[in-house]
mmCIF file of C-alpha atoms in Angstrom:
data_model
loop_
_atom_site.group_PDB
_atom_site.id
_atom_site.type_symbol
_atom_site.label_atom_id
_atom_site.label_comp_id
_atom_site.label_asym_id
_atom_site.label_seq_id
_atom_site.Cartn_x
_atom_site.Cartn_y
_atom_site.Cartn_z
ATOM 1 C CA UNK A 16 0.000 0.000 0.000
ATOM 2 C CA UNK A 17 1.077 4.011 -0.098
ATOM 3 C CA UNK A 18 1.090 6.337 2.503
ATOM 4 C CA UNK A 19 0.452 10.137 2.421
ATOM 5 C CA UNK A 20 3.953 11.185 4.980
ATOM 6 C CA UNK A 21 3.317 13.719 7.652
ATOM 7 C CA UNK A 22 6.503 15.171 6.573
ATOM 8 C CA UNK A 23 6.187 16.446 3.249
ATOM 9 C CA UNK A 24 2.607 15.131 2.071
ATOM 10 C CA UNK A 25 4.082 12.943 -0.568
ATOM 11 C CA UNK A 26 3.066 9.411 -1.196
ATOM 12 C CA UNK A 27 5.391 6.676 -0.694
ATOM 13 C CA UNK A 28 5.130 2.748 -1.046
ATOM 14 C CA UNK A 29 5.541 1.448 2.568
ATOM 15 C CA UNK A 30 4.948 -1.421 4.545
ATOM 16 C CA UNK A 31 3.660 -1.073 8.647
ATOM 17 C CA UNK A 32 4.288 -2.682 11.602
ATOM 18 C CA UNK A 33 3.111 -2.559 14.923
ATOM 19 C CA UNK A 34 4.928 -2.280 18.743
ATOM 20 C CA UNK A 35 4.407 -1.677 22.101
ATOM 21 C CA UNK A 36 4.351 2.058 23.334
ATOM 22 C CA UNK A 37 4.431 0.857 27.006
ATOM 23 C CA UNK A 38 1.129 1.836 28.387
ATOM 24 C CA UNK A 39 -1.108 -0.741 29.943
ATOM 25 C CA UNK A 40 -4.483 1.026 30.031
ATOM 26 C CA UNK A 41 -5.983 2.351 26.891
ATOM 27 C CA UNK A 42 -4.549 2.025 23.540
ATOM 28 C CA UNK A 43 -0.852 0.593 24.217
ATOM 29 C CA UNK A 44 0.028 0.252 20.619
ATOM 30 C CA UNK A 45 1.911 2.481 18.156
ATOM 31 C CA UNK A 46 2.343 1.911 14.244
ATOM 32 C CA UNK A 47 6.043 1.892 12.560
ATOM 33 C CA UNK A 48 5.575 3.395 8.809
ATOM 34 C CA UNK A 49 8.503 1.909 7.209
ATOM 35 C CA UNK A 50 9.134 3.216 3.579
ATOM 36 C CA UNK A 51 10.036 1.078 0.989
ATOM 37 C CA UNK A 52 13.546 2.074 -0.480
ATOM 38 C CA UNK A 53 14.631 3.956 2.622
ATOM 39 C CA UNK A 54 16.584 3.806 6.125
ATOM 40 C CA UNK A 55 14.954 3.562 9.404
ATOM 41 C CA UNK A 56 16.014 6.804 10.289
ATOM 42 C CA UNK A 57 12.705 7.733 7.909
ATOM 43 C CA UNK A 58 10.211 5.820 9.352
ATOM 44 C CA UNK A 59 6.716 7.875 10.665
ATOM 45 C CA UNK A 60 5.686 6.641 14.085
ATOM 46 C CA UNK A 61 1.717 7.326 15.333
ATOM 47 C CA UNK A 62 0.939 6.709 18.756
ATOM 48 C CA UNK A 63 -2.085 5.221 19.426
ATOM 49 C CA UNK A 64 -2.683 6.954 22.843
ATOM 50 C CA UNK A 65 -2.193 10.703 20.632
ATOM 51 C CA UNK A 66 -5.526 9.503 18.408
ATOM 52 C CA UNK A 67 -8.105 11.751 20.636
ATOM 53 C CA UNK A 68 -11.145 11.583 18.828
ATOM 54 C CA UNK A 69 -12.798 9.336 16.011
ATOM 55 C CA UNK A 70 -12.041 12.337 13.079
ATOM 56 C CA UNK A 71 -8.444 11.585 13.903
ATOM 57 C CA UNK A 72 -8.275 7.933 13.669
ATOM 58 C CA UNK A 73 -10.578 8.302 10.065
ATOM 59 C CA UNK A 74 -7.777 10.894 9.316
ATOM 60 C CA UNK A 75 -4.978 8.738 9.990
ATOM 61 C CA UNK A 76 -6.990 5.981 8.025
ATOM 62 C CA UNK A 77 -7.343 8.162 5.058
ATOM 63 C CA UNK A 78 -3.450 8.504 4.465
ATOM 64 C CA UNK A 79 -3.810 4.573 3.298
ATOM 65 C CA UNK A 80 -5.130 3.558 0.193
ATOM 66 C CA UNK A 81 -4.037 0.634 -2.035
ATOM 67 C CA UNK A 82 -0.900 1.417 -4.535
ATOM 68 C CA UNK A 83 -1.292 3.543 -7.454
ATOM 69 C CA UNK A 84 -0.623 1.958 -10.857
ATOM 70 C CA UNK A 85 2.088 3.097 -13.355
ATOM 71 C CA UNK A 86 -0.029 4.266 -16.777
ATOM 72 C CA UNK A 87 1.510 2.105 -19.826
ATOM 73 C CA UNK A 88 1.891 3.837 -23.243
ATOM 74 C CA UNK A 89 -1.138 2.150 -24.675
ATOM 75 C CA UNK A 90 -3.523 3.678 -22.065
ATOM 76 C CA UNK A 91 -2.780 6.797 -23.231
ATOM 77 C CA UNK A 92 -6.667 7.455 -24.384
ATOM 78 C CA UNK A 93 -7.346 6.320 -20.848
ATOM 79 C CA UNK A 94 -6.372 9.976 -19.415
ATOM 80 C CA UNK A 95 -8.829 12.666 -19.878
ATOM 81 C CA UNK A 96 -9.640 15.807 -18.534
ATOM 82 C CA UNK A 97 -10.529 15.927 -15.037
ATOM 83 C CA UNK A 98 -9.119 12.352 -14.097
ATOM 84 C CA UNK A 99 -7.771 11.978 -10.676
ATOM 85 C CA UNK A 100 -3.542 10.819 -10.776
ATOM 86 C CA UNK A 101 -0.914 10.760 -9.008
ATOM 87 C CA UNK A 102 2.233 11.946 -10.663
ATOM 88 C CA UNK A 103 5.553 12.488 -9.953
ATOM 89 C CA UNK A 104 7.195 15.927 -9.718
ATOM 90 C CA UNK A 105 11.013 16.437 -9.410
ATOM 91 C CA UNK A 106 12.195 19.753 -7.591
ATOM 92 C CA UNK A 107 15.591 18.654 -8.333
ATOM 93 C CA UNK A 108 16.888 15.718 -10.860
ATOM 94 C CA UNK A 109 17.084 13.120 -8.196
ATOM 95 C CA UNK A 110 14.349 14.680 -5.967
ATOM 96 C CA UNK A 111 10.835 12.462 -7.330
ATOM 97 C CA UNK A 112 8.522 12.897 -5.179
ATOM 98 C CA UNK A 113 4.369 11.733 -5.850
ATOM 99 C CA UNK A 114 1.428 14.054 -5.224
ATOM 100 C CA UNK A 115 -2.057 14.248 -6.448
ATOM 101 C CA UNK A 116 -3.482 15.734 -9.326
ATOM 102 C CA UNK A 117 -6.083 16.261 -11.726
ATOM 103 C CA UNK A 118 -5.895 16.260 -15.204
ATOM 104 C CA UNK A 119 -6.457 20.314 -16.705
ATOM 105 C CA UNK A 120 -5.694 19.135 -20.179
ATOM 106 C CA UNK A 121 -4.194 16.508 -22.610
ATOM 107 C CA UNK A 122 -2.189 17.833 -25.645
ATOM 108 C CA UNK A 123 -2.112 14.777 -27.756
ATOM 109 C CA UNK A 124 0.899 13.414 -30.273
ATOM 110 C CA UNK A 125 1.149 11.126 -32.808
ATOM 111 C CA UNK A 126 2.897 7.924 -30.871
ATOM 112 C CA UNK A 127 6.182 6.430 -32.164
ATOM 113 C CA UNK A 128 7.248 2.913 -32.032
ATOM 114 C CA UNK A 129 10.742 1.506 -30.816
ATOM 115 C CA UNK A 130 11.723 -1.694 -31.751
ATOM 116 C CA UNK A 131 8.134 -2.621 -32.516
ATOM 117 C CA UNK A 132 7.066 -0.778 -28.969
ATOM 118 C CA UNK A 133 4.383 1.846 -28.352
ATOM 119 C CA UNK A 134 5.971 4.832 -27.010
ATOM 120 C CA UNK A 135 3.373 7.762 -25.956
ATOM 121 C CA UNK A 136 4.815 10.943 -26.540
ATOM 122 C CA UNK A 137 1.800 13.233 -25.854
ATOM 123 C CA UNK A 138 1.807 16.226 -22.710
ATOM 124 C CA UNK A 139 0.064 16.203 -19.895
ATOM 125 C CA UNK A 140 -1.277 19.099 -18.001
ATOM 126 C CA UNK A 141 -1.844 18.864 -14.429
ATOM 127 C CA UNK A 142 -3.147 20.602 -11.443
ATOM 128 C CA UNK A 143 -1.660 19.637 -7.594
ATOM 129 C CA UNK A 144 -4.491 19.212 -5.142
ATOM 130 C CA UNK A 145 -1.643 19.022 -2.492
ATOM 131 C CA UNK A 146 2.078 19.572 -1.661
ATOM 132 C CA UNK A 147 4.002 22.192 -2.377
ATOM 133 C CA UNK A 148 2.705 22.805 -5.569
ATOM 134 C CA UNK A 149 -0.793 23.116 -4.526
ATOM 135 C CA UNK A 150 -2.773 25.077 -7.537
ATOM 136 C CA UNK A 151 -0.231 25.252 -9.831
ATOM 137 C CA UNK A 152 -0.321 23.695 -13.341
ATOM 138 C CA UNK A 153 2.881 21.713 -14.705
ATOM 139 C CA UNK A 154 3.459 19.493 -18.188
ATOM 140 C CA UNK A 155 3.761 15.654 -17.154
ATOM 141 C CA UNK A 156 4.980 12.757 -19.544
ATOM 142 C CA UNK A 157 2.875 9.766 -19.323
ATOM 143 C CA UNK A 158 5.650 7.909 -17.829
ATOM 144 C CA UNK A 159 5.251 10.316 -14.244
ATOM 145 C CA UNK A 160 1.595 9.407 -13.946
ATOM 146 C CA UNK A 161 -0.164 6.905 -12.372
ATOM 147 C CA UNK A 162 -3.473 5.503 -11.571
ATOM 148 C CA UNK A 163 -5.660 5.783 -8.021
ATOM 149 C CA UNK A 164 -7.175 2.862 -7.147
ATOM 150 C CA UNK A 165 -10.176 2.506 -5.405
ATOM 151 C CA UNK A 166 -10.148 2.906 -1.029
ATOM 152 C CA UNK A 167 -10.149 -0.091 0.248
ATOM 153 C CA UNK A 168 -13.457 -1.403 2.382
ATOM 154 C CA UNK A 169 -12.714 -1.601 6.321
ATOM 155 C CA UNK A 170 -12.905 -6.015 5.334
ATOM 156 C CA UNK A 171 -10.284 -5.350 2.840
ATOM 157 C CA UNK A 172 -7.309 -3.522 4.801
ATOM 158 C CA UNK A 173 -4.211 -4.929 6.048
ATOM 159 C CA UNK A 174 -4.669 -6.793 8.991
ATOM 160 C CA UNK A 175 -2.305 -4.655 10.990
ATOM 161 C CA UNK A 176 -4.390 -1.555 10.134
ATOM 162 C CA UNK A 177 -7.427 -2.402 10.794
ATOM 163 C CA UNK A 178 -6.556 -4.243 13.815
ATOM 164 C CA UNK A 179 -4.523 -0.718 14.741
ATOM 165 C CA UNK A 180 -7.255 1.544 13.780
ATOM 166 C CA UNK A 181 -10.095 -0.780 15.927
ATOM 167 C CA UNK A 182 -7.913 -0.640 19.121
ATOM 168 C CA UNK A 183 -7.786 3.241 18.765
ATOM 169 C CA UNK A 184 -11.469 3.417 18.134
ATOM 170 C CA UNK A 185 -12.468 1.647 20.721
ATOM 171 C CA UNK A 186 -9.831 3.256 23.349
ATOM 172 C CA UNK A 187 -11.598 6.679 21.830
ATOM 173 C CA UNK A 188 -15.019 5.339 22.669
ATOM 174 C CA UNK A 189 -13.776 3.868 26.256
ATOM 175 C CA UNK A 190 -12.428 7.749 27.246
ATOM 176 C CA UNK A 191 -15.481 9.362 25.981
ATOM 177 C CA UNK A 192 -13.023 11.657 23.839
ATOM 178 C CA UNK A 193 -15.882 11.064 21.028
ATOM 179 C CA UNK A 194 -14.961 14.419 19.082
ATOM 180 C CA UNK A 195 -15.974 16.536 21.986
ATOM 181 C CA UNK A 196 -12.582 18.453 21.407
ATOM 182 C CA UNK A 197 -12.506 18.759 17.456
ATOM 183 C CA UNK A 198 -16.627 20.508 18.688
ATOM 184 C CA UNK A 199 -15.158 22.396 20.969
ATOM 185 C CA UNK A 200 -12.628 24.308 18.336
ATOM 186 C CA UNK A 201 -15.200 24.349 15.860
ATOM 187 C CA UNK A 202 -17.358 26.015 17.802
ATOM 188 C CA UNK A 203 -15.273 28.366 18.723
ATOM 189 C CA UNK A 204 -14.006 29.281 15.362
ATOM 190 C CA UNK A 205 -17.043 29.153 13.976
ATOM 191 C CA UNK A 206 -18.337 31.726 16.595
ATOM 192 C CA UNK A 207 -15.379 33.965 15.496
ATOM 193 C CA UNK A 208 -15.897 33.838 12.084
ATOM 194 C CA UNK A 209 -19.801 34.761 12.015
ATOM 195 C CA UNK A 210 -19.014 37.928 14.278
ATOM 196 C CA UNK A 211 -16.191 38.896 11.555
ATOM 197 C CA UNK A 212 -19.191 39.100 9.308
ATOM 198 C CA UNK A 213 -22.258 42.069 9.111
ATOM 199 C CA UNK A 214 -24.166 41.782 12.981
ATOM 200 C CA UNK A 215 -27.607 42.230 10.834
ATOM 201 C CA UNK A 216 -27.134 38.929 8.998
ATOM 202 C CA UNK A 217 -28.994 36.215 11.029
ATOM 203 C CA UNK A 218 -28.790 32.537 10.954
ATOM 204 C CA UNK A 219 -26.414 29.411 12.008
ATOM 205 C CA UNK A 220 -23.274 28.416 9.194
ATOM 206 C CA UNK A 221 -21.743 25.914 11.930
ATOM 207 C CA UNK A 222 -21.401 22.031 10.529
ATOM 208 C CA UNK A 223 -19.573 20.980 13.141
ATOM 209 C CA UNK A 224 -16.498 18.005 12.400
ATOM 210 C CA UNK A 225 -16.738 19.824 8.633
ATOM 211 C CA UNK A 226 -14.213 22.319 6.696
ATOM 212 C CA UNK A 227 -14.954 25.694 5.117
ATOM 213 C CA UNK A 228 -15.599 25.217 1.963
ATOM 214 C CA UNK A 229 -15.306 28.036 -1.039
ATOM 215 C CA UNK A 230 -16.287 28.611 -4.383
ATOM 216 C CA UNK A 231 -15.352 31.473 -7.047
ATOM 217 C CA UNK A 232 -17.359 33.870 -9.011
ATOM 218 C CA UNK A 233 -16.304 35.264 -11.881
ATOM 219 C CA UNK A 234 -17.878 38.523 -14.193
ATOM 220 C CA UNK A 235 -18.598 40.553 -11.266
ATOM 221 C CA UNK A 236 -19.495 44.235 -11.753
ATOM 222 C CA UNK A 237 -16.203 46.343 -11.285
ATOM 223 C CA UNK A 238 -16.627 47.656 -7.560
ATOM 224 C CA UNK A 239 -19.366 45.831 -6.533
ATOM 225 C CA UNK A 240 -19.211 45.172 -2.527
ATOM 226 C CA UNK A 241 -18.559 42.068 -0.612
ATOM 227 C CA UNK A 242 -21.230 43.297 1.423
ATOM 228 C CA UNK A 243 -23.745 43.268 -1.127
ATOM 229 C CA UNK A 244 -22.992 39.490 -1.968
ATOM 230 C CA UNK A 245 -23.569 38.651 1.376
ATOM 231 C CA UNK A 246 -26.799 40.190 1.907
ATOM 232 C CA UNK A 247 -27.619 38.845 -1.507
ATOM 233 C CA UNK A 248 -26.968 34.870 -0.332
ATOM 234 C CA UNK A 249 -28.805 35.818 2.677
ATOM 235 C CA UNK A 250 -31.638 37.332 1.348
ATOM 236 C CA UNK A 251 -32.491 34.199 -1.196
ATOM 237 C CA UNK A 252 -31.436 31.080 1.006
ATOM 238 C CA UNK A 253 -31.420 32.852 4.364
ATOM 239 C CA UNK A 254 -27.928 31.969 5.704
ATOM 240 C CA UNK A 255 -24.676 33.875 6.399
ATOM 241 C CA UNK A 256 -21.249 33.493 4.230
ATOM 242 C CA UNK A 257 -18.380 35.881 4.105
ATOM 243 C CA UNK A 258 -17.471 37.429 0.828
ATOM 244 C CA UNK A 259 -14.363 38.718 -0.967
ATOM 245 C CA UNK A 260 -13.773 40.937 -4.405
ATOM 246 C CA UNK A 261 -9.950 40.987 -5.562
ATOM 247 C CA UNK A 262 -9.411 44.124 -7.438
ATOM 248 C CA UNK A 263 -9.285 43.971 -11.433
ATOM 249 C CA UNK A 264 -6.987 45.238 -14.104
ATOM 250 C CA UNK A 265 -7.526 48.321 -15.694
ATOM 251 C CA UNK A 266 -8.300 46.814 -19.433
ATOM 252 C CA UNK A 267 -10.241 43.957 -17.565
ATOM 253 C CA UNK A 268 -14.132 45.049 -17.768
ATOM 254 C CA UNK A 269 -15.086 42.819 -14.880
ATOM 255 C CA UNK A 270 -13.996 41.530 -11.487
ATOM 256 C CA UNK A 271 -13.652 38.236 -9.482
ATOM 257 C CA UNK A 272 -15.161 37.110 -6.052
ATOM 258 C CA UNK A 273 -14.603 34.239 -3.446
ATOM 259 C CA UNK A 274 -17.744 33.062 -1.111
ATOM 260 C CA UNK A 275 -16.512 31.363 2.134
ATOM 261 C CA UNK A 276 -19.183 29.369 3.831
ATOM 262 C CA UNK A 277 -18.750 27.142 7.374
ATOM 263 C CA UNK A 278 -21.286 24.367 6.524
ATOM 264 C CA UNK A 279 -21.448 22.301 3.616
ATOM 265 C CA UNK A 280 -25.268 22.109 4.082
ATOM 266 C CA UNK A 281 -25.129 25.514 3.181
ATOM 267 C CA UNK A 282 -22.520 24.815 0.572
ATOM 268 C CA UNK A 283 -24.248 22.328 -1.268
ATOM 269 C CA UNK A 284 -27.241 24.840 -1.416
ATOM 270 C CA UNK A 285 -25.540 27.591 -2.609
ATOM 271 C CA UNK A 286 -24.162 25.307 -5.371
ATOM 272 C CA UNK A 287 -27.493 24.178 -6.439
ATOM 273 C CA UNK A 288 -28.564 27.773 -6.395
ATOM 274 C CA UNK A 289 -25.775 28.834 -8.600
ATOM 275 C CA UNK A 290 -25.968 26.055 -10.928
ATOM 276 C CA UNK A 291 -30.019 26.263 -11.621
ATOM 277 C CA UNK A 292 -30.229 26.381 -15.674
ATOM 278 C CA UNK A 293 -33.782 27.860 -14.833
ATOM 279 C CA UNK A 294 -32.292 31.021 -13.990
ATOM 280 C CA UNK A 295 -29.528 33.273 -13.699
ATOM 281 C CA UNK A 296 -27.743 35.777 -11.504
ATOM 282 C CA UNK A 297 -27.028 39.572 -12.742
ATOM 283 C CA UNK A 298 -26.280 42.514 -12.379
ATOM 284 C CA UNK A 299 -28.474 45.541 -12.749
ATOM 285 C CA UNK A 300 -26.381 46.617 -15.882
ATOM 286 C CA UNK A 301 -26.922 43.163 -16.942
ATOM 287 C CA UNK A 302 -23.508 41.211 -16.357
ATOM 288 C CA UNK A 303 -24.211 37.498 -15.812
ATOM 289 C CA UNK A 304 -22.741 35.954 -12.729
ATOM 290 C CA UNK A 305 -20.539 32.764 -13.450
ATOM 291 C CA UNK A 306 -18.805 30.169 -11.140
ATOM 292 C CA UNK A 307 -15.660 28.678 -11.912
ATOM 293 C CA UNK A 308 -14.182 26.920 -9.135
ATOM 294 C CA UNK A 309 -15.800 25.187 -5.565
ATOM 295 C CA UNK A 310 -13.532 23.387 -3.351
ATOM 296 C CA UNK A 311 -13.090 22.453 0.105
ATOM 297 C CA UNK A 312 -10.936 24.905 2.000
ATOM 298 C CA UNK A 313 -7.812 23.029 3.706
ATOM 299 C CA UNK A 314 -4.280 24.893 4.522
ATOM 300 C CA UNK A 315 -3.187 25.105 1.316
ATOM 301 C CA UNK A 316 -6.019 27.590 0.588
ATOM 302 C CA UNK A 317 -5.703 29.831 3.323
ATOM 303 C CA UNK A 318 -3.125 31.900 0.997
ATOM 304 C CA UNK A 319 -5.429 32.549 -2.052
ATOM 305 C CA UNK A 320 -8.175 33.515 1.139
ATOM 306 C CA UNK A 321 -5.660 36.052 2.946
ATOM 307 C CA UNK A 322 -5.136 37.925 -0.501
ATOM 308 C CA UNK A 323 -8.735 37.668 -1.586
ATOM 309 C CA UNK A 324 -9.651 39.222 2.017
ATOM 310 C CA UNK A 325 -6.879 41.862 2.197
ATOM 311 C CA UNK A 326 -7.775 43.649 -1.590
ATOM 312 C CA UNK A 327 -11.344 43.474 -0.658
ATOM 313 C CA UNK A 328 -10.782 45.196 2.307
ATOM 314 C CA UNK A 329 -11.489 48.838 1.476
ATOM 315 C CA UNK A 330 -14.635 48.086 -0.899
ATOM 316 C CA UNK A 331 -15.838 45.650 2.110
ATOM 317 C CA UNK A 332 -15.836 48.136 4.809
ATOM 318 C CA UNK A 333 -17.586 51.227 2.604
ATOM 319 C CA UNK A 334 -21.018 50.383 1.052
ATOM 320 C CA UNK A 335 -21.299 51.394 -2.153
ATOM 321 C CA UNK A 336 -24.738 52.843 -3.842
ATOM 322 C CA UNK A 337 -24.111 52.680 -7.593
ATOM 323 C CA UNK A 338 -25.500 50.207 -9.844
ATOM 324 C CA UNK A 339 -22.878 47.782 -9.934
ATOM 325 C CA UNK A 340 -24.380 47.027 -6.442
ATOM 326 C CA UNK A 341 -27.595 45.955 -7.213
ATOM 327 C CA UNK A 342 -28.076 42.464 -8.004
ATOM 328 C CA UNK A 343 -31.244 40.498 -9.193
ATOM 329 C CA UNK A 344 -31.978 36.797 -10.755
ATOM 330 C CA UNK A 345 -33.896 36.786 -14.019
ATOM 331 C CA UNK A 346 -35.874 33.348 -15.374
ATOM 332 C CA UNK A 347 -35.619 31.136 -17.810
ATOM 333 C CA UNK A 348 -38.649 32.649 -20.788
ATOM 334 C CA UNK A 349 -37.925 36.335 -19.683
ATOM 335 C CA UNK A 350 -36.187 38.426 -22.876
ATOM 336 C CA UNK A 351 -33.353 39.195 -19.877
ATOM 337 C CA UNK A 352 -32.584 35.279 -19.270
ATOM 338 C CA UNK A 353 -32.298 35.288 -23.141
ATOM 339 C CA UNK A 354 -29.986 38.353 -23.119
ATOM 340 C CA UNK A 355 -28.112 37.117 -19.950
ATOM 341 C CA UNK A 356 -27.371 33.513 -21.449
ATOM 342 C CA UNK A 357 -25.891 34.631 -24.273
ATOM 343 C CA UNK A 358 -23.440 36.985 -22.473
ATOM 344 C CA UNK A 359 -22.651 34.058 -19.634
ATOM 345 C CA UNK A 360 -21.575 31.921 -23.201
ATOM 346 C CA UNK A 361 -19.972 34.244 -24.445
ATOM 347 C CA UNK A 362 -17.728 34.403 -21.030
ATOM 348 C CA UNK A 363 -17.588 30.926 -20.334
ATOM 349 C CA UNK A 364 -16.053 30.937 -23.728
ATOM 350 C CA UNK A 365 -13.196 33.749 -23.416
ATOM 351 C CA UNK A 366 -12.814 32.025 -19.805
ATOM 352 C CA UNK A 367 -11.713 28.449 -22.019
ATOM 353 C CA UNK A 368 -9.667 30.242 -23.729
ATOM 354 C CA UNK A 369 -7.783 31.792 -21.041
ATOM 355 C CA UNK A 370 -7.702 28.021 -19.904
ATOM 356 C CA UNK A 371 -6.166 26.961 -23.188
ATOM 357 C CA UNK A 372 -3.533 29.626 -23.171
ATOM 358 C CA UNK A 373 -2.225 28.567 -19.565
ATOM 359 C CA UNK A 374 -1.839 24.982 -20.586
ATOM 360 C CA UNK A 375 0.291 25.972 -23.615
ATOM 361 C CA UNK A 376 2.338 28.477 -21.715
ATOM 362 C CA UNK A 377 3.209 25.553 -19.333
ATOM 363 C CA UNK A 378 4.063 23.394 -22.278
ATOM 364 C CA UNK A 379 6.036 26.525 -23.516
ATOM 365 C CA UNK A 380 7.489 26.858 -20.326
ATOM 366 C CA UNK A 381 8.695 23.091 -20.469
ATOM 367 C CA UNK A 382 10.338 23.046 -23.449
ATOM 368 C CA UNK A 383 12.234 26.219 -22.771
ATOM 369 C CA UNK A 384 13.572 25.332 -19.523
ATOM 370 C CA UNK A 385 14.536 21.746 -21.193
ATOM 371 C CA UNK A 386 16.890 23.791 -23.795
ATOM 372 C CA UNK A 387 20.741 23.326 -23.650
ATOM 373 C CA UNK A 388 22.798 26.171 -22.280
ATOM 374 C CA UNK A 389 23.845 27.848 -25.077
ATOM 375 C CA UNK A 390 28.101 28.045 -25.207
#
């Protein structure tokens, strides 16, 4: 199997074990991670008696999963757009270490044949969902990627897992630890959060044992307000969220926004509100709302969140009163669905493009880099 490390959240091939941590009463266990290919000095030791609550030992269960599977040449047409992987990326030549990604785009070649061999020669795009390059986009060779299985069922793990993971459980259970901490610090972020937001919205955003989750608008009015947004969302599905603008380019003729919302309850909602064909969002002058991106929020999004909250800043604390601020949903029949559905194509088609371009400026960016030094 592969494990996710603490250290560097890379997966590695590994094997486990299982020893004594010398305490009698509750869970007097810990697990060795030993990693194929390298020293014991590497090995990643969890104590069972640090496993405090039932989130942590599913936590700790979710850095198993069975071993990925090196793609061959000939199941090239296998990878599409959107395909989970993991891939390897090398920081330095004899640095390869394996992350997740998704597939952003496939820029296929003609395959060649070596000595009556298949050899796939088309370029890869991929996004990290993790690690160090966490949102970036870099050109893979077939040869870096490989396949996710399928998690395993709790029937189907290695026996020292489960057997590991059960002990912890029940210790959990036995202390009454349940998740009453993890509640605790929800609760109290959560609490912090919703008074960082407008004191006249109402309502509850707290799913306890969940993570933020956020998703992007683009073709905002230029200086609309977060504030507006919010009351917006309230006003339609009667729950709080916090709202950000980033600030837009002089020759760009529209601006982008970030919703931050506590519950996925409320998440999934707003999703479904955003993504009803049977209408659509606008602006008073008539500019069509569209969303690009939702994602859970972990650490490796709290950057992108810290800039989107710092250039909103000025336009979130001053209400505005112009037009740009006034926001309405038109349906499906009505001339201004018509109207508004044509621009929101005619966006989500510029925004492809844009797409496009980035992939080919990574493949760009490849082949330059890959270039000789010149004597």
């Amino acid at each position: 199997m592969e494990f996710k490390s603490y250290k560097d959240d890379a997966w590695y091939d590994v094997r486990i074990e299982t020893e004594s941590n010398g305490d009698s009463g509750g869970n007097g266990r810990r697990l060795r991670v030993k990693f194929t290919g390298f020293a014991d000095e590497h090995d990643e030791v969890v104590d069972g008696k640090d496993l405090k609550s039932f989130k942590e030992v599913d936590f700790l269960r979710c850095r198993f999963r069975p071993m990925s599977v090196q793609l061959q040449d000939t199941e090239c047409s296998q990878v599409h757009k959107g395909m989970s992987v993991c891939a390897a990326h090398s920081a330095y030549p004899d640095d390869r270490r394996f992350y997740d990604a998704v597939v952003d785009g496939v820029v296929r070649n003609e395959h060649r044949f070596e000595n009556g061999e298949e050899q796939c020669t088309c370029s890869f795009i991929l996004s990290w969902k993790h690690g160090p390059y966490y949102g970036s986009l870099s050109e893979q060779a077939l040869e870096n990627i490989c396949r996710v299985q399928p998690p395993l069922a709790v029937d189907k793990l290695d026996p020292l897992l489960a057997s590991f993971l059960n002990s912890a459980r029940k210790t959990v259970q036995a202390t009454g630890f349940f998740d009453s901490g993890a509640r605790s610090q929800r609760l109290k972020q959560e609490t912090k959060l919703a008074r960082s937001t407008s004191s006249h919205l109402k309502g509850d955003d707290v799913d306890i044992g969940g993570v933020p989750h956020m998703i992007i608008i683009d073709n905002l009015e230029k200086g609309i307000s977060p504030l507006t947004i919010m009351e917006f969302i309230h006003h339609h599905l009667s729950f709080p969220c916090q709202a950000f603008v980033s600030p837009s380019r002089v020759l760009e003729s529209y601006a982008r926004g970030a919703i931050l919302l506590h519950s996925k309850r409320n998440f999934d909602k707003l999703s479904a509100f955003l993504e009803n064909p049977d209408h659509i969002i606008i602006s008073s002058r008539g500019r069509p709302w569209l969303m690009t991106e939702k994602t859970p929020v972990h650490d490796t999004h709290m950057a992108l969140i810290e800039t989107f909250r710092l250039t909103s800043r000025n336009v979130q604390q001053t209400r505005r009163t112009g037009t740009c601020n006034e926001l309405k949903v038109v349906i499906s029949g009505t001339k201004e669905y018509s109207t508004a559905k044509q621009l929101k194509d005619l966006f989500e088609r510029l925004a492809d493009h844009i797409c496009k371009l980035h992939q080919r400026l990574v493949v760009e960016e490849g082949r330059i880099l890959q270039l000789p030094d010149e004597v």
